[in-house]
PDB file of C-alpha atoms in Angstrom:
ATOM      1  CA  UNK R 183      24.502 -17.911 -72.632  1.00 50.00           C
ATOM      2  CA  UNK R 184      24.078 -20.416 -69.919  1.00 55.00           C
ATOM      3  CA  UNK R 185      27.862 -20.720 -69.336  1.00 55.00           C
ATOM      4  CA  UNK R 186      28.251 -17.080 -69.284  1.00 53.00           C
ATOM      5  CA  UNK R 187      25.353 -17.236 -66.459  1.00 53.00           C
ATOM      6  CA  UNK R 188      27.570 -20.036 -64.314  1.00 55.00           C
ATOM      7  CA  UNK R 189      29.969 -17.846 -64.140  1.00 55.00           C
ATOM      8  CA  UNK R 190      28.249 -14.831 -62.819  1.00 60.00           C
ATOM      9  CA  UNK R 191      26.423 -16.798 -59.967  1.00 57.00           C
ATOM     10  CA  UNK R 192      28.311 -16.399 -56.430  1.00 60.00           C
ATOM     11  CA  UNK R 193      29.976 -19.046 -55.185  1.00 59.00           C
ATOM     12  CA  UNK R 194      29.341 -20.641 -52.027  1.00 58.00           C
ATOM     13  CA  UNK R 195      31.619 -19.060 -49.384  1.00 62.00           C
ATOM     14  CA  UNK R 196      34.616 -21.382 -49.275  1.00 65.00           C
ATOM     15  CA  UNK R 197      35.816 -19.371 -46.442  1.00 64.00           C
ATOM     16  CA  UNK R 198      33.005 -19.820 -44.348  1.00 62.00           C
ATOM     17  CA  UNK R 199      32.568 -23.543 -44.721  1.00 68.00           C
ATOM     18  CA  UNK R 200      36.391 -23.836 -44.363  1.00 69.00           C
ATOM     19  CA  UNK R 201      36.219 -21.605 -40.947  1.00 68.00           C
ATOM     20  CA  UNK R 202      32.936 -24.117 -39.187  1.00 70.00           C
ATOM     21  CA  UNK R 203      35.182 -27.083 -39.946  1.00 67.00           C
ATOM     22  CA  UNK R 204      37.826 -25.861 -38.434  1.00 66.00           C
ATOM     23  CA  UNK R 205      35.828 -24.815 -35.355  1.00 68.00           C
ATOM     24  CA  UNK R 206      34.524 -28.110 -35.042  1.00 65.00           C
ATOM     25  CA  UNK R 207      37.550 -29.770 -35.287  1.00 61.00           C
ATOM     26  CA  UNK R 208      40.097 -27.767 -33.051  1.00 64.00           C
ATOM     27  CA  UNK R 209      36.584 -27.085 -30.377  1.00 69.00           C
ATOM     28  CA  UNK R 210      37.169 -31.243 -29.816  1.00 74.00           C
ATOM     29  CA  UNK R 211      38.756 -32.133 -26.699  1.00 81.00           C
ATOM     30  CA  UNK R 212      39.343 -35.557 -27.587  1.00 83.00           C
ATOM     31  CA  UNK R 213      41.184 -34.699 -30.463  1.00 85.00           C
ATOM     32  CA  UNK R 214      43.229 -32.374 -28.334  1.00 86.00           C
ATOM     33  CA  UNK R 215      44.238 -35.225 -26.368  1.00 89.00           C
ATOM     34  CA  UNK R 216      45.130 -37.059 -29.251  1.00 89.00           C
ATOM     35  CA  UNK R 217      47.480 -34.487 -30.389  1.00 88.00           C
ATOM     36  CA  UNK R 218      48.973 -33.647 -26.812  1.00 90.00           C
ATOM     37  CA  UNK R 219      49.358 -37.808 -26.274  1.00 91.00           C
ATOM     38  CA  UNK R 220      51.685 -37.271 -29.539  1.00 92.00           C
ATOM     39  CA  UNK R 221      54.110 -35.472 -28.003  1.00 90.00           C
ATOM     40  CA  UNK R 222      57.391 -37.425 -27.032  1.00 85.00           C
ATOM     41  CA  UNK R 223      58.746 -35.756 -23.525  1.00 84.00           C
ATOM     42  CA  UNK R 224      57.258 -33.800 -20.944  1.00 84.00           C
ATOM     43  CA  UNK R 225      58.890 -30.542 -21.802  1.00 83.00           C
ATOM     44  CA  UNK R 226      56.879 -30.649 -25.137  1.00 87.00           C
ATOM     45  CA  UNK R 227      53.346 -30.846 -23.088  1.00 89.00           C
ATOM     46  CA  UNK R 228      54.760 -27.740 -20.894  1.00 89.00           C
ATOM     47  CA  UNK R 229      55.631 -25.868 -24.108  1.00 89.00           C
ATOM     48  CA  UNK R 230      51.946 -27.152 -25.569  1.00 90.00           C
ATOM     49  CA  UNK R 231      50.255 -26.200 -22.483  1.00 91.00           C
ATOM     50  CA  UNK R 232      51.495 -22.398 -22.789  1.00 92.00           C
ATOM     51  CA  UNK R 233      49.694 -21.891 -26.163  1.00 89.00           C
ATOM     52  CA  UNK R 234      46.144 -21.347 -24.786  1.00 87.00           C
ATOM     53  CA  UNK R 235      44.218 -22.116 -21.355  1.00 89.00           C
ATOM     54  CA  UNK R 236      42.027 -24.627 -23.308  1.00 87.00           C
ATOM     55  CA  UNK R 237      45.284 -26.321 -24.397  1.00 88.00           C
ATOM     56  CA  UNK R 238      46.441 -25.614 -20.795  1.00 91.00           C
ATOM     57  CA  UNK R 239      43.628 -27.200 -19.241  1.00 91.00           C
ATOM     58  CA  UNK R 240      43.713 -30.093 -21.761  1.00 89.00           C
ATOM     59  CA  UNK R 241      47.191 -30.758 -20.869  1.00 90.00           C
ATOM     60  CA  UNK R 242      46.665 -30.720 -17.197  1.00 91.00           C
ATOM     61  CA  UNK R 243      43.885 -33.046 -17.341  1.00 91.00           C
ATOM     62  CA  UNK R 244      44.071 -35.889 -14.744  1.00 92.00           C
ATOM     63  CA  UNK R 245      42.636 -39.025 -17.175  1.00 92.00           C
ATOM     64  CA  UNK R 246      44.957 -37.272 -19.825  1.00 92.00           C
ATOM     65  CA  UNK R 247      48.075 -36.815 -17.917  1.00 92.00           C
ATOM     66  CA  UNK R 248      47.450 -40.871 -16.545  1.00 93.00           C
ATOM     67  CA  UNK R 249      47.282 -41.530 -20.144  1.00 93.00           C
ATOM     68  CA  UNK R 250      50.167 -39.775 -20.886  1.00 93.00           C
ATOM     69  CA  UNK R 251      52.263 -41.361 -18.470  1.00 90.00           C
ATOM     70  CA  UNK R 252      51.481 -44.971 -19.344  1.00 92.00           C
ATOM     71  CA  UNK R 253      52.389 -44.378 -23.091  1.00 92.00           C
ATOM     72  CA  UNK R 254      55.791 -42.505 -21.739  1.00 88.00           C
ATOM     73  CA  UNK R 255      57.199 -44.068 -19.420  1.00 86.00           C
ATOM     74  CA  UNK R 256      60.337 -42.658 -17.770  1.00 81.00           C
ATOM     75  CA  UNK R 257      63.103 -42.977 -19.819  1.00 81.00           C
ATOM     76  CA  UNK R 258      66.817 -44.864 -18.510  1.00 81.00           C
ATOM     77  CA  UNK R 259      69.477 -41.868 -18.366  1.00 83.00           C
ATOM     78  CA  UNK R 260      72.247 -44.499 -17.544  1.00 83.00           C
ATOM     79  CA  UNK R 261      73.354 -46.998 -15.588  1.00 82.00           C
ATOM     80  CA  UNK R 262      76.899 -47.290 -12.653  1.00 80.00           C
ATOM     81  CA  UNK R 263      79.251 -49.161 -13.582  1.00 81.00           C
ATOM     82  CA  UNK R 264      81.738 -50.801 -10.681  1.00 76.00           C
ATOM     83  CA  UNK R 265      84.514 -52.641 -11.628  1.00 75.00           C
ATOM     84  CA  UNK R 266      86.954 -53.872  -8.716  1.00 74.00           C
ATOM     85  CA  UNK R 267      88.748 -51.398  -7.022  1.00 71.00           C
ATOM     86  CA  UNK R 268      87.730 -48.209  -8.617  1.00 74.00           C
ATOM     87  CA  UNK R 269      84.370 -45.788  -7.492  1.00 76.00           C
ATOM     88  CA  UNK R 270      81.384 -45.958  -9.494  1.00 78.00           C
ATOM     89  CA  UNK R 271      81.535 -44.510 -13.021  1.00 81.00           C
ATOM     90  CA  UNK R 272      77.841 -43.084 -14.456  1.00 83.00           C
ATOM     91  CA  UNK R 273      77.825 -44.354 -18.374  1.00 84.00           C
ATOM     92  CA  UNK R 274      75.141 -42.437 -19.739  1.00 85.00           C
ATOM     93  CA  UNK R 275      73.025 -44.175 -23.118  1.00 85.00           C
ATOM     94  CA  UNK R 276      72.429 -42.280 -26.373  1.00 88.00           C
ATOM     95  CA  UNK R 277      69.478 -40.402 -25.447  1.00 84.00           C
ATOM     96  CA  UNK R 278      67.651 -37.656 -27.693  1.00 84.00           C
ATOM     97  CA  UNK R 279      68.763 -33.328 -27.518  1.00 83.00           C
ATOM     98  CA  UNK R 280      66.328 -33.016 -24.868  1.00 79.00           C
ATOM     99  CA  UNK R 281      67.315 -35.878 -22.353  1.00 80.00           C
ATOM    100  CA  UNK R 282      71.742 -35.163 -23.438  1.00 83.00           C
ATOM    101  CA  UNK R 283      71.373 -32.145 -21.996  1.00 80.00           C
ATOM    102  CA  UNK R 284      69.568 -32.997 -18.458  1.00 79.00           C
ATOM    103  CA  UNK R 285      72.232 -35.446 -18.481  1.00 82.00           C
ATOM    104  CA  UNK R 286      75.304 -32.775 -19.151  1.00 82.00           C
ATOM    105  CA  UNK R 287      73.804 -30.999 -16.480  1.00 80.00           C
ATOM    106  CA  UNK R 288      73.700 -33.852 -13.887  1.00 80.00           C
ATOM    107  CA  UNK R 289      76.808 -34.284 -11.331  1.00 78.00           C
ATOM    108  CA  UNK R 290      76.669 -37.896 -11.546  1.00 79.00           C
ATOM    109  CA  UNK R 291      80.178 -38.369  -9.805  1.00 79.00           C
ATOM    110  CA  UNK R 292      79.292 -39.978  -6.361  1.00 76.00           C
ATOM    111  CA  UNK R 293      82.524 -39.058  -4.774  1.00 73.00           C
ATOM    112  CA  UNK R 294      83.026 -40.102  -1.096  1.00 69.00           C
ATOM    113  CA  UNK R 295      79.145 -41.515  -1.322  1.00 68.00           C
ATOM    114  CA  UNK R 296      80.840 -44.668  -3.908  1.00 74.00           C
ATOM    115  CA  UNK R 297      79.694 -47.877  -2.901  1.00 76.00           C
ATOM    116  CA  UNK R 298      76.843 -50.101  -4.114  1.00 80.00           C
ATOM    117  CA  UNK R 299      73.729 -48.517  -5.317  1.00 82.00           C
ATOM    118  CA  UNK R 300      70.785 -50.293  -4.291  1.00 83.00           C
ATOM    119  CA  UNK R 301      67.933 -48.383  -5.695  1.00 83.00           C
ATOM    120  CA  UNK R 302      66.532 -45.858  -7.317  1.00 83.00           C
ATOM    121  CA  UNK R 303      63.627 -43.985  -8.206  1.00 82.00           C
ATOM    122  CA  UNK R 304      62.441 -40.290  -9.220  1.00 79.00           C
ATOM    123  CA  UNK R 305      66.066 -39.353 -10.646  1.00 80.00           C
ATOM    124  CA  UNK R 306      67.527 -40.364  -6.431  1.00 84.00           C
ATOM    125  CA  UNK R 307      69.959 -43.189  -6.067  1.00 84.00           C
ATOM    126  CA  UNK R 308      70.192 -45.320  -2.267  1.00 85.00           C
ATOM    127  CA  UNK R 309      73.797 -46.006  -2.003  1.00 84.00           C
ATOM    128  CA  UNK R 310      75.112 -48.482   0.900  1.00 83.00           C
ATOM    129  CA  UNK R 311      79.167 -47.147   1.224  1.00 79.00           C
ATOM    130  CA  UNK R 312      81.214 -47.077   4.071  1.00 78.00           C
ATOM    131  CA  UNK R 313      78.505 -48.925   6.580  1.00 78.00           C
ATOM    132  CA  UNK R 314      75.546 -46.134   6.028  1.00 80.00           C
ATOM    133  CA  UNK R 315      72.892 -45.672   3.734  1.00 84.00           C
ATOM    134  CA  UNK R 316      73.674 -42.410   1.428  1.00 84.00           C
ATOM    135  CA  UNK R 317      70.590 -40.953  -0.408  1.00 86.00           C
ATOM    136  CA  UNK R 318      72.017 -38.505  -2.896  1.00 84.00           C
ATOM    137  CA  UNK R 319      70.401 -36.700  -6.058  1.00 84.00           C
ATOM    138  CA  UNK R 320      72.381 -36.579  -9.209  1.00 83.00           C
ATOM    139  CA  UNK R 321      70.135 -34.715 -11.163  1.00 80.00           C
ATOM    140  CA  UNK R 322      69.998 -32.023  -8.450  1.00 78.00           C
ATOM    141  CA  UNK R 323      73.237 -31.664  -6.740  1.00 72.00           C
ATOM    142  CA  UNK R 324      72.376 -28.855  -5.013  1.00 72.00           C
ATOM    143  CA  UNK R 325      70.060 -31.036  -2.632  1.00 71.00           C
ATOM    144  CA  UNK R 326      73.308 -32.807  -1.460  1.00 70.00           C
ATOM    145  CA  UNK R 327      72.866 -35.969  -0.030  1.00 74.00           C
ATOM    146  CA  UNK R 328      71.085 -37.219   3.268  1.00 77.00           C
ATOM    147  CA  UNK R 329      72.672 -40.038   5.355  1.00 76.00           C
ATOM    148  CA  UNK R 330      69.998 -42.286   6.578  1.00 76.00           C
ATOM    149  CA  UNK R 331      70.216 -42.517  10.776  1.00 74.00           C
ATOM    150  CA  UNK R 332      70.674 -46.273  11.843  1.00 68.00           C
ATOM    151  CA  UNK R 333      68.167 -48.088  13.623  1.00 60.00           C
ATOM    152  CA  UNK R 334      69.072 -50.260  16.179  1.00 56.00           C
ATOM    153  CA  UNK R 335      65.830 -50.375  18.019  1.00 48.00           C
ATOM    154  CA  UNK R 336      63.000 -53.268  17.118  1.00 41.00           C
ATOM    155  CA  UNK R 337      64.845 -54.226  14.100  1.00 41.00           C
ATOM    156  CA  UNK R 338      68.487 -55.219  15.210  1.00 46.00           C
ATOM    157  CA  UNK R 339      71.470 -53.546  13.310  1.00 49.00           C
ATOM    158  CA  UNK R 340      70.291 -52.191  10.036  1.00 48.00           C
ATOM    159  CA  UNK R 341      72.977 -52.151   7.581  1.00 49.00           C
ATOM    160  CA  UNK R 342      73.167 -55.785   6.516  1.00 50.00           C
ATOM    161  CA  UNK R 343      69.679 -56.488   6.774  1.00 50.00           C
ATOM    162  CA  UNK R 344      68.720 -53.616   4.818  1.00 51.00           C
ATOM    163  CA  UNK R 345      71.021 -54.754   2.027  1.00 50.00           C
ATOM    164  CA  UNK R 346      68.833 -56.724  -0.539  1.00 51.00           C
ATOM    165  CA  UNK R 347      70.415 -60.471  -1.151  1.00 46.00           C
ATOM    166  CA  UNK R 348      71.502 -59.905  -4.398  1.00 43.00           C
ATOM    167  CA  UNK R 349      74.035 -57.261  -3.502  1.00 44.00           C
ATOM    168  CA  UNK R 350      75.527 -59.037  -0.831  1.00 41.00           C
ATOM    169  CA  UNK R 351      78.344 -60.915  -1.366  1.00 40.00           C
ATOM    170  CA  UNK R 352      79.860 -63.654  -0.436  1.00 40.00           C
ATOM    171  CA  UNK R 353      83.630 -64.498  -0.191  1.00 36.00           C
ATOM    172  CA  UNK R 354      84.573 -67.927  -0.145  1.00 39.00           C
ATOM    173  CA  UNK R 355      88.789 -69.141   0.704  1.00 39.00           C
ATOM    174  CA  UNK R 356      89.441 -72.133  -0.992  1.00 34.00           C
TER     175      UNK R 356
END
C-alpha cells in the first residue's frame, strides 16, 4: 500500500525548477562574456550580437570588447616577398574559411606602387617606390592609394630620412 501511495503523490515540477536555473544562468552577464570571449573572429561576435539586444549590448561592451581584443589579437594575412629584380609578390599563410576568403577578396598586387614596404598597420601598407611615399589599401582597393606630399620645409628632403635604417641599403664596390 505504501508503494502504491509513492506513486500517486505529484512530483515536484521538474519543469519549473529546470526553467529558474536556466533564468539564472543565461540572466548572468558575466557568463555572457565568457561565452562571447569564446568566440574566435570578429565576424562571430557580429553574428552573436544579432541574436538579442542583451547579447547586443553584451557584445558591445567597452571592458568586454578590450578584453576581447587582448585575447585576439589581429591575425598575419601574409607577408611581401621581394626578390631582386622582380615587384613585390603577396604570399598569403594558411589561414582559417573566414580569414581565406578576406584574403581572395584582397587586390594585393601593388602594381606601379612596388618598392619597399615600410609599414603597416590596420590592413594599409607605406610603400617607399620610385622616390615617394605610396599609402595604398589592399584589403580595400577601391580606396586607391594616396601619395604622401614631400616636405622640404623644417625637416630637409624627406625621402631618405623618412626611410627607417634597416631598409636602407648600402652598396659597397670592391
Amino acid at each position: 500500500m505504501e508503494a502504491a501511495r509513492k506513486s500517486t503523490d505529484p512530483a515536484p515540477p521538474r519543469q519549473a525548477t529546470s526553467a529558474a536555473v536556466i533564468s539564472a544562468v543565461c540572466g548572468s552577464n558575466d557568463l555572457l562574456h565568457e561565452i562571447l570571449l569564446r568566440l574566435d573572429f570578429p565576424t562571430d561576435l557580429v553574428c552573436a550580437a544579432a541574436v538579442s539586444k542583451r547579447w547586443l549590448q553584451g557584445a558591445s561592451d567597452g571592458t568586454f570588447l578590450r578584453r576581447f581584443r587582448h585575447l585576439h589579437p589581429p591575425r598575419l594575412l601574409g607577408f611581401y616577398v621581394c626578390t631582386s629584380g622582380s615587384p613585390l609578390r603577396f604570399v598569403p599563410l594558411p589561414q582559417p574559411p573566414e580569414l581565406a576568403a578576406v584574403i581572395r577578396r584582397g587586390n594585393f598586387e601593388l602594381g606601379d606602387n612596388s618598392g619597399s614596404v615600410l609599414d603597416c598597420r590596420n590592413g594599409r601598407l607605406l610603400i617607399y617606390a620610385h622616390g615617394k611615399l605610396v599609402v595604398c589599401s589592399p584589403l580595400h582597393s577601391e580606396r586607391g592609394t594616396a601619395i604622401l606630399p614631400q616636405n622640404k620645409g623644417v625637416f630637409g628632403s624627406w625621402p631618405m630620412k623618412a626611410i627607417p635604417n634597416f631598409v636602407k641599403v648600402k652598396t659597397t664596390v670592391s
